[in-house]
Tab-separated table of C-alpha atoms in Angstrom:
chain	number	residue	atom	x	y	z
A	20	MET	CA	65.373	-11.320	41.238
A	21	THR	CA	63.366	-14.553	41.395
A	22	ILE	CA	59.590	-14.191	41.505
A	23	ASP	CA	57.291	-16.903	42.830
A	24	ARG	CA	54.632	-16.641	40.116
A	25	ARG	CA	52.089	-18.797	41.946
A	26	ALA	CA	52.413	-16.764	45.136
A	27	ALA	CA	52.123	-13.541	43.115
A	28	LEU	CA	48.961	-14.746	41.407
A	29	LEU	CA	47.430	-15.816	44.716
A	30	ALA	CA	48.176	-12.387	46.156
A	31	LEU	CA	46.591	-10.670	43.169
A	32	ALA	CA	43.530	-12.871	43.451
A	33	ALA	CA	43.191	-12.131	47.152
A	34	ALA	CA	43.252	-8.435	46.280
A	35	GLY	CA	40.468	-8.934	43.772
A	36	VAL	CA	42.661	-8.138	40.772
A	37	VAL	CA	42.298	-11.408	38.848
A	38	PRO	CA	40.083	-14.465	39.169
A	39	MET	CA	41.895	-17.690	40.031
A	40	LEU	CA	40.635	-20.016	37.346
A	41	PRO	CA	42.168	-23.360	36.391
A	42	ALA	CA	44.630	-22.811	33.551
A	43	GLN	CA	43.100	-23.634	30.177
A	44	ALA	CA	45.685	-26.026	28.770
A	45	ALA	CA	46.375	-26.150	25.076
A	46	PRO	CA	44.108	-28.497	23.111
A	47	GLY	CA	45.443	-32.025	23.256
A	48	GLY	CA	47.031	-31.460	26.668
A	49	ARG	CA	50.393	-29.674	26.738
A	50	ARG	CA	51.017	-30.404	23.057
A	51	PHE	CA	52.211	-27.127	21.625
A	52	LEU	CA	50.424	-26.218	18.403
A	53	LEU	CA	53.054	-25.458	15.776
A	54	GLY	CA	50.688	-24.197	13.127
A	55	ALA	CA	50.369	-22.480	9.772
A	56	ASP	CA	47.606	-20.830	7.773
A	57	VAL	CA	47.738	-22.113	4.184
A	58	SER	CA	44.209	-21.238	3.089
A	59	TRP	CA	45.484	-20.221	-0.357
A	60	LEU	CA	46.669	-23.774	-1.066
A	61	PRO	CA	43.711	-24.878	-3.268
A	62	GLU	CA	44.043	-21.736	-5.402
A	63	ASP	CA	47.784	-22.211	-5.826
A	64	GLU	CA	47.433	-25.879	-6.702
A	65	ALA	CA	44.796	-25.016	-9.306
A	66	ALA	CA	47.293	-22.538	-10.779
A	67	GLY	CA	49.897	-25.309	-11.047
A	68	ALA	CA	51.970	-24.860	-7.893
A	69	GLU	CA	54.484	-27.599	-7.057
A	70	TYR	CA	56.311	-27.988	-3.752
A	71	TRP	CA	59.837	-29.388	-3.594
A	72	TYR	CA	62.184	-30.093	-0.716
A	73	GLY	CA	65.336	-32.179	-0.508
A	74	GLY	CA	65.170	-33.044	-4.201
A	75	LYS	CA	61.676	-34.522	-3.853
A	76	ARG	CA	58.249	-33.256	-4.885
A	77	TRP	CA	55.814	-33.134	-1.971
A	78	ASP	CA	52.196	-32.578	-1.147
A	79	LEU	CA	52.499	-29.355	0.832
A	80	LEU	CA	50.550	-30.648	3.826
A	81	ALA	CA	52.637	-33.815	4.012
A	82	LEU	CA	55.793	-31.698	3.841
A	83	LEU	CA	54.701	-29.395	6.656
A	84	ALA	CA	53.790	-32.399	8.795
A	85	SER	CA	57.147	-34.019	8.093
A	86	VAL	CA	59.115	-31.082	9.500
A	87	GLY	CA	56.947	-30.877	12.623
A	88	PHE	CA	53.915	-28.681	11.970
A	89	ASN	CA	50.905	-30.235	13.700
A	90	GLU	CA	48.038	-27.768	13.173
A	91	ILE	CA	46.670	-25.922	10.123
A	92	LYS	CA	44.269	-22.962	10.262
A	93	VAL	CA	41.816	-22.463	7.390
A	94	ARG	CA	39.633	-19.393	6.859
A	95	ALA	CA	36.092	-19.409	5.492
A	96	PHE	CA	34.114	-16.463	4.156
A	97	VAL	CA	30.314	-16.365	4.320
A	98	ASP	CA	29.626	-16.091	0.569
A	99	PRO	CA	32.856	-15.448	-1.334
A	100	SER	CA	30.977	-15.731	-4.650
A	101	ALA	CA	28.779	-12.718	-3.821
A	102	PRO	CA	29.145	-9.737	-6.188
A	103	ASP	CA	31.596	-8.031	-3.827
A	104	GLY	CA	33.013	-11.242	-2.358
A	105	TYR	CA	36.520	-12.628	-2.431
A	106	SER	CA	35.733	-14.981	-5.326
A	107	ALA	CA	33.449	-12.621	-7.252
A	108	ASP	CA	35.647	-12.973	-10.349
A	109	ALA	CA	35.479	-16.771	-10.131
A	110	PRO	CA	32.054	-17.411	-8.600
A	111	LYS	CA	31.871	-21.053	-9.666
A	112	ALA	CA	35.183	-21.780	-7.964
A	113	GLY	CA	33.981	-20.176	-4.746
A	114	TRP	CA	37.491	-19.796	-3.349
A	115	THR	CA	37.629	-19.644	0.466
A	116	SER	CA	34.109	-21.004	0.817
A	117	LEU	CA	33.062	-23.402	3.552
A	118	ALA	CA	33.148	-26.226	0.998
A	119	HIS	CA	36.807	-25.475	0.290
A	120	ALA	CA	37.552	-25.260	4.004
A	121	ILE	CA	35.994	-28.673	4.602
A	122	ALA	CA	37.835	-30.263	1.684
A	123	LEU	CA	41.110	-28.815	2.951
A	124	GLY	CA	40.256	-29.863	6.507
A	125	LYS	CA	39.908	-33.468	5.384
A	126	ARG	CA	43.313	-33.344	3.704
A	127	ILE	CA	44.812	-31.834	6.838
A	128	THR	CA	43.505	-34.627	9.059
A	129	ARG	CA	44.686	-37.271	6.579
A	130	ALA	CA	48.146	-35.705	6.829
A	131	GLY	CA	47.999	-36.291	10.595
A	132	MET	CA	47.570	-32.675	11.657
A	133	GLY	CA	44.848	-30.840	13.527
A	134	PHE	CA	42.364	-28.578	11.744
A	135	THR	CA	41.445	-25.124	13.050
A	136	LEU	CA	38.584	-23.195	11.444
A	137	SER	CA	38.652	-19.401	11.179
A	138	LEU	CA	35.226	-17.843	10.568
A	139	ASN	CA	35.618	-14.315	9.179
A	140	PHE	CA	31.912	-13.291	9.141
A	141	ALA	CA	32.377	-11.452	5.848
A	142	ASP	CA	32.233	-12.270	2.125
A	143	SER	CA	35.820	-11.093	1.640
A	144	TRP	CA	38.729	-9.922	3.761
A	145	ALA	CA	37.861	-8.958	7.346
A	146	ASP	CA	40.712	-7.239	9.170
A	147	PRO	CA	41.517	-3.948	10.950
A	148	GLN	CA	41.141	-2.063	7.661
A	149	GLY	CA	37.545	-3.186	7.220
A	150	GLN	CA	34.990	-5.557	8.696
A	151	PRO	CA	32.184	-5.426	6.096
A	152	LYS	CA	28.911	-7.221	6.603
A	153	PRO	CA	28.162	-10.068	4.188
A	154	LEU	CA	25.881	-8.916	1.389
A	155	ALA	CA	23.025	-11.078	2.673
A	156	TRP	CA	23.137	-9.316	6.058
A	157	ARG	CA	23.760	-5.783	4.803
A	158	ASP	CA	20.380	-4.414	5.901
A	159	LEU	CA	20.158	-6.315	9.190
A	160	HIS	CA	20.668	-4.659	12.573
A	161	GLY	CA	20.186	-5.424	16.253
A	162	ALA	CA	18.444	-8.674	17.112
A	163	ALA	CA	17.959	-9.591	13.436
A	164	LEU	CA	21.701	-9.354	12.738
A	165	GLN	CA	22.527	-11.291	15.896
A	166	GLN	CA	20.110	-14.041	14.865
A	167	ALA	CA	21.655	-14.244	11.396
A	168	VAL	CA	25.123	-14.553	12.961
A	169	HIS	CA	23.921	-17.241	15.366
A	170	ASP	CA	22.185	-19.255	12.648
A	171	TYR	CA	25.148	-19.030	10.285
A	172	ALA	CA	27.609	-20.106	12.973
A	173	ARG	CA	25.409	-23.010	14.050
A	174	ALA	CA	24.785	-24.219	10.488
A	175	THR	CA	28.456	-23.862	9.601
A	176	LEU	CA	29.770	-25.938	12.466
A	177	ALA	CA	26.982	-28.491	12.026
A	178	THR	CA	28.027	-28.878	8.370
A	179	VAL	CA	31.663	-29.296	9.407
A	180	ARG	CA	30.722	-31.954	11.969
A	181	ARG	CA	28.543	-33.854	9.466
A	182	ALA	CA	31.563	-33.935	7.165
A	183	GLY	CA	33.390	-35.912	9.832
A	184	LEU	CA	35.599	-33.069	11.060
A	185	ARG	CA	35.982	-31.798	14.608
A	186	PRO	CA	38.025	-28.586	14.613
A	187	THR	CA	40.630	-28.240	17.321
A	188	MET	CA	39.214	-24.744	17.824
A	189	VAL	CA	37.173	-22.111	16.021
A	190	TYR	CA	38.305	-18.516	15.584
A	191	VAL	CA	35.301	-16.185	15.891
A	192	GLY	CA	36.230	-13.335	13.591
A	193	ASN	CA	39.587	-12.272	12.185
A	194	GLU	CA	41.675	-9.470	13.709
A	195	THR	CA	38.648	-7.979	15.451
A	196	THR	CA	40.540	-5.360	17.463
A	197	PHE	CA	38.045	-2.811	16.166
A	198	GLY	CA	35.105	-5.213	16.200
A	199	MET	CA	33.251	-6.965	13.381
A	200	LEU	CA	30.283	-6.467	11.062
A	201	TRP	CA	30.674	-2.697	10.874
A	202	PRO	CA	29.134	-0.370	11.901
A	203	ASP	CA	26.937	-2.452	14.228
A	204	GLY	CA	29.849	-4.215	15.909
A	205	ARG	CA	32.551	-1.592	15.400
A	206	VAL	CA	34.690	-0.685	18.428
A	207	PRO	CA	36.583	2.611	18.811
A	208	LEU	CA	40.178	2.495	19.953
A	209	SER	CA	40.519	2.793	23.723
A	210	ARG	CA	43.804	4.714	23.432
A	211	ALA	CA	46.346	5.738	20.782
A	212	THR	CA	48.422	3.019	19.131
A	213	GLY	CA	51.325	5.176	17.976
A	214	ASN	CA	50.388	4.481	14.361
A	215	PRO	CA	49.000	7.818	13.075
A	216	VAL	CA	46.824	6.294	10.355
A	217	THR	CA	45.254	3.807	12.754
A	218	ASP	CA	44.672	6.470	15.375
A	219	LYS	CA	43.084	8.921	12.932
A	220	THR	CA	40.709	6.231	11.655
A	221	HIS	CA	39.761	4.415	14.845
A	222	LEU	CA	39.952	6.756	17.837
A	223	ASP	CA	36.733	8.482	16.775
A	224	PRO	CA	34.939	6.451	14.082
A	225	GLY	CA	31.592	8.194	14.594
A	226	LYS	CA	28.336	6.465	15.470
A	227	VAL	CA	29.047	2.774	15.898
A	228	GLY	CA	27.760	-0.160	17.936
A	229	GLY	CA	30.702	-0.041	20.339
A	230	MET	CA	31.736	-2.839	22.668
A	231	GLU	CA	28.136	-3.627	23.553
A	232	GLY	CA	27.268	-4.244	19.895
A	233	PHE	CA	30.468	-6.191	19.262
A	234	ALA	CA	30.021	-8.377	22.334
A	235	ALA	CA	26.410	-9.151	21.402
A	236	LEU	CA	27.533	-10.372	17.965
A	237	LEU	CA	30.369	-12.437	19.433
A	238	LYS	CA	28.024	-14.044	21.946
A	239	ALA	CA	25.520	-14.835	19.193
A	240	ALA	CA	28.220	-16.516	17.101
A	241	ILE	CA	29.620	-18.487	20.036
A	242	ALA	CA	26.151	-19.625	21.087
A	243	GLY	CA	25.539	-20.864	17.547
A	244	ILE	CA	28.833	-22.737	17.421
A	245	ARG	CA	28.265	-24.377	20.784
A	246	ALA	CA	24.692	-25.285	19.848
A	247	ALA	CA	26.231	-27.434	17.111
A	248	ASP	CA	29.061	-28.729	19.316
A	249	PRO	CA	29.167	-27.693	23.007
A	250	THR	CA	32.796	-28.811	23.359
A	251	THR	CA	34.195	-26.414	20.745
A	252	ARG	CA	37.060	-24.266	21.963
A	253	ILE	CA	36.549	-20.622	21.068
A	254	VAL	CA	39.299	-18.159	20.143
A	255	VAL	CA	38.986	-14.390	19.677
A	256	HIS	CA	41.596	-12.479	17.667
A	257	ASN	CA	43.256	-9.095	18.298
A	258	HIS	CA	45.846	-7.760	15.855
A	259	LEU	CA	47.815	-5.576	18.289
A	260	GLY	CA	49.930	-8.152	20.051
A	261	ARG	CA	52.564	-5.458	20.541
A	262	HIS	CA	50.343	-3.112	22.573
A	263	TRP	CA	49.585	-4.502	26.045
A	264	LEU	CA	47.366	-1.642	27.234
A	265	ILE	CA	45.039	-1.815	24.227
A	266	LEU	CA	44.962	-5.603	24.493
A	267	ARG	CA	44.135	-5.337	28.208
A	268	ASP	CA	41.345	-2.829	27.558
A	269	TRP	CA	39.893	-5.099	24.873
A	270	VAL	CA	39.988	-8.337	26.868
A	271	ASP	CA	38.679	-6.660	30.019
A	272	ALA	CA	35.750	-5.257	28.035
A	273	LEU	CA	34.903	-8.625	26.468
A	274	ARG	CA	34.965	-10.285	29.873
A	275	ALA	CA	32.866	-7.497	31.409
A	276	HIS	CA	30.254	-8.088	28.689
A	277	GLY	CA	30.192	-11.834	29.384
A	278	VAL	CA	31.752	-13.078	26.136
A	279	PRO	CA	32.715	-16.747	26.738
A	280	PHE	CA	36.024	-17.625	25.053
A	281	ASP	CA	38.842	-20.033	25.797
A	282	ALA	CA	41.819	-18.254	24.261
A	283	VAL	CA	42.952	-14.962	22.766
A	284	ALA	CA	45.004	-14.991	19.577
A	285	LEU	CA	47.301	-12.139	18.563
A	286	SER	CA	48.882	-10.915	15.355
A	287	CYS	CA	52.591	-10.229	15.843
A	288	TYR	CA	54.211	-8.695	12.801
A	289	GLN	CA	55.922	-5.649	14.306
A	290	GLN	CA	56.772	-3.965	17.580
A	291	ALA	CA	57.055	-0.353	18.655
A	292	ALA	CA	59.981	-1.256	20.930
A	293	GLU	CA	61.930	-4.446	21.436
A	294	GLY	CA	60.204	-6.562	24.092
A	295	ASP	CA	56.644	-5.414	23.353
A	296	TRP	CA	55.432	-8.930	22.578
A	297	ALA	CA	57.100	-10.377	25.661
A	298	THR	CA	55.454	-7.667	27.781
A	299	SER	CA	52.005	-8.409	26.347
A	300	PHE	CA	52.370	-12.163	26.806
A	301	THR	CA	53.710	-11.972	30.365
A	302	ASN	CA	51.113	-9.468	31.518
A	303	PHE	CA	48.338	-11.437	29.830
A	304	CYS	CA	49.246	-14.626	31.694
A	305	THR	CA	49.364	-12.775	35.006
A	306	ARG	CA	46.046	-10.994	34.516
A	307	TYR	CA	44.111	-13.875	32.864
A	308	PRO	CA	45.529	-17.099	34.345
A	309	GLY	CA	42.672	-19.273	33.067
A	310	THR	CA	42.801	-18.111	29.439
A	311	GLY	CA	44.918	-19.485	26.617
A	312	LEU	CA	47.200	-17.293	24.507
A	313	MET	CA	48.188	-17.870	20.884
A	314	VAL	CA	49.908	-16.052	18.062
A	315	ALA	CA	47.463	-16.234	15.160
A	316	GLU	CA	49.644	-14.486	12.598
A	317	TYR	CA	53.349	-13.735	12.224
A	318	SER	CA	56.121	-14.075	9.659
A	319	SER	CA	59.463	-12.776	10.940
A	320	ARG	CA	61.199	-13.538	14.261
A	321	LYS	CA	60.161	-17.167	13.868
A	322	ARG	CA	62.231	-18.816	16.582
A	323	TYR	CA	61.874	-15.883	18.967
A	324	LEU	CA	58.073	-15.741	18.839
A	325	ASN	CA	57.623	-19.487	19.083
A	326	ASP	CA	59.916	-19.663	22.106
A	327	LEU	CA	58.044	-16.809	23.804
A	328	VAL	CA	54.710	-18.601	23.463
A	329	HIS	CA	56.060	-22.090	24.146
A	330	ASP	CA	57.666	-20.995	27.413
A	331	LEU	CA	54.607	-19.275	28.904
A	332	PRO	CA	53.589	-20.634	32.329
A	333	ASN	CA	50.820	-23.062	33.229
A	334	GLY	CA	50.185	-24.280	29.692
A	335	GLN	CA	48.732	-20.913	28.673
A	336	GLY	CA	50.841	-20.701	25.539
A	337	TRP	CA	48.706	-22.776	23.156
A	338	GLY	CA	50.771	-22.287	20.027
A	339	THR	CA	51.368	-20.235	16.892
A	340	PHE	CA	50.241	-20.021	13.262
A	341	ILE	CA	52.617	-18.594	10.685
A	342	TRP	CA	50.662	-16.651	8.061
A	343	GLU	CA	50.685	-18.065	4.502
A	344	PRO	CA	54.289	-19.306	4.716
A	345	VAL	CA	54.548	-20.404	1.059
A	346	HIS	CA	54.781	-16.932	-0.465
A	347	TYR	CA	54.293	-14.224	2.157
A	348	GLN	CA	56.998	-12.020	3.677
A	349	GLU	CA	59.773	-14.299	5.000
A	350	ALA	CA	58.516	-17.351	3.111
A	351	LEU	CA	59.570	-20.944	3.777
A	352	PHE	CA	60.036	-21.422	0.041
A	353	ASP	CA	62.098	-19.941	-2.794
A	354	LYS	CA	60.900	-19.374	-6.346
A	355	ASP	CA	63.110	-18.614	-9.325
A	356	GLY	CA	66.176	-18.517	-7.110
A	357	ARG	CA	64.930	-16.068	-4.475
A	358	SER	CA	62.425	-15.900	-1.612
A	359	ALA	CA	58.898	-16.637	-2.788
A	360	GLY	CA	57.730	-13.921	-0.395
A	361	GLU	CA	58.530	-10.238	-0.234
A	362	GLY	CA	61.437	-10.832	2.108
A	363	PRO	CA	62.175	-9.524	5.622
A	364	ARG	CA	60.086	-6.760	7.120
A	365	PRO	CA	61.087	-4.219	9.788
A	366	ASN	CA	60.880	-5.417	13.360
A	367	LEU	CA	60.322	-1.958	14.896
A	368	ILE	CA	57.940	0.743	13.705
A	369	SER	CA	60.833	3.221	13.840
A	370	GLN	CA	62.528	1.127	11.131
A	371	GLY	CA	59.559	1.468	8.770
A	372	MET	CA	55.946	0.372	8.667
A	373	ASN	CA	55.137	-3.270	7.994
A	374	SER	CA	51.976	-3.364	5.879
A	375	ALA	CA	50.723	-6.267	8.006
A	376	GLU	CA	50.538	-3.876	10.958
A	377	ALA	CA	47.238	-3.007	9.203
A	378	PRO	CA	47.071	0.787	9.530
A	379	GLY	CA	43.294	0.675	9.331
A	380	GLY	CA	42.669	3.442	6.849
A	381	GLY	CA	40.103	1.484	4.869
A	382	ALA	CA	36.424	2.367	4.645
A	383	PRO	CA	33.838	0.138	6.346
A	384	LYS	CA	32.086	-0.500	3.038
A	385	PRO	CA	33.310	-3.599	1.175
A	386	VAL	CA	35.912	-3.093	-1.505
A	387	LYS	CA	36.191	-5.534	-4.411
A	388	PRO	CA	39.420	-7.471	-3.905
A	389	GLU	CA	42.449	-7.170	-6.149
A	390	PRO	CA	44.180	-8.773	-7.966
A	391	LYS	CA	41.518	-10.512	-10.013
A	392	HIS	CA	43.468	-13.700	-10.686
A	393	PHE	CA	43.648	-16.492	-8.127
A	394	GLY	CA	46.548	-18.655	-7.102
A	395	VAL	CA	50.283	-18.622	-7.759
A	396	GLY	CA	51.705	-21.471	-9.822
A	397	GLY	CA	55.234	-22.638	-10.470
A	398	ARG	CA	57.888	-24.537	-8.580
A	399	PHE	CA	58.383	-23.672	-4.909
A	400	GLU	CA	61.623	-24.921	-3.337
A	401	GLY	CA	61.720	-25.389	0.432
A	402	ASN	CA	64.478	-23.284	1.985
A	403	ALA	CA	66.406	-23.137	5.253
A	404	PHE	CA	63.349	-21.944	7.181
A	405	LEU	CA	61.889	-25.451	6.856
A	406	ASP	CA	65.044	-26.733	8.537
A	407	LEU	CA	64.500	-24.153	11.285
A	408	TYR	CA	60.999	-25.478	11.929
A	409	ARG	CA	62.345	-29.022	12.010
A	410	ARG	CA	64.685	-27.904	14.809
A	411	ILE	CA	61.921	-26.056	16.650
A	412	ALA	CA	59.620	-29.090	16.496
A	413	THR	CA	62.407	-31.368	17.691
A	414	ASP	CA	63.333	-29.071	20.570
A	415	TYR	CA	59.682	-28.877	21.656
A	416	GLY	CA	59.300	-32.667	21.554
A	417	LEU	CA	56.832	-32.558	18.651
A	418	ARG	CA	58.908	-34.851	16.458
A	419	THR	CA	61.777	-37.286	16.847
A	420	ALA	CA	65.202	-36.009	15.844
A	421	SER	CA	66.411	-37.430	12.530
């Protein structure tokens, strides 16, 4: 059956179901963002990593650009050298600091690609398993915490702009399905996910700030970013791309609390049933016609996921970012004759749990990261997945066939 999408959207709007906003096209017009997150690159290079493809040694960024990638996402922690920060065991290096993000951003732009900045609002990993406050903000609450978030966001983007960089977009938080800066901005699950560990941890997390606290922190961060650059495109990030109802609850709540964002990014590592991602994407575009949609993290189902996002209507599919493609899961490189990553992961939860589904059993207090060494050295050989991305980029008109 053929459906007139425009007529359907007009009917929904007339019924008061969705607002008819102009579609927020992907940055740069309809240019699809074929992206990657390679934030570990400086650590790997310091450890002696080399990147080879077609019998030639490459700068990794130049190689990614050559096969058709056009956007790179880089994360920044607040103070990774803090005693419980990401770089606590190498405080002078300050891995994943803003300084590293800026240096990498400059290399990205020189390679001819766009630079996206991901602000994690933590000193170490912030994800569904834990969203710890930075050490410097540990005792702040309410208006004082919101002011600290605002001032940090404003100073950060101002520093990036003074360095001559203008990010394509800024991610405000990382995988904030359950909020950020716990417990002040922690959000309980609105309904069960089907993952028993997640549900046990997040359906009833106790006394937390809830959506009101989370939204206040998001709005403070966004106001700070836009005080430094009013044109910045803002992205919020939910890790349950497979679960439309939870995603809908989350986006509806953010909108009801007046959080101003341009796009929603999803993590898509695993589904409960085949078609879950397609369902989320299609329903999202129908319900939020003026909001962009991205995949912020994925590894498997490379062609499938990119095609799903690329083919979304009205320019709402902004693009994708493969997560750490050098040596994570289905990596784009081999090392010592086999995949430099851990290899394929199950597509469906019934086939086994993918650790990237982030079961969320971690405590809200920060945990010192392991392992204690930084970077992976050695020779990385580009494999057939790089050829796949060359084909994807060619098919999408992002590069000329060669």
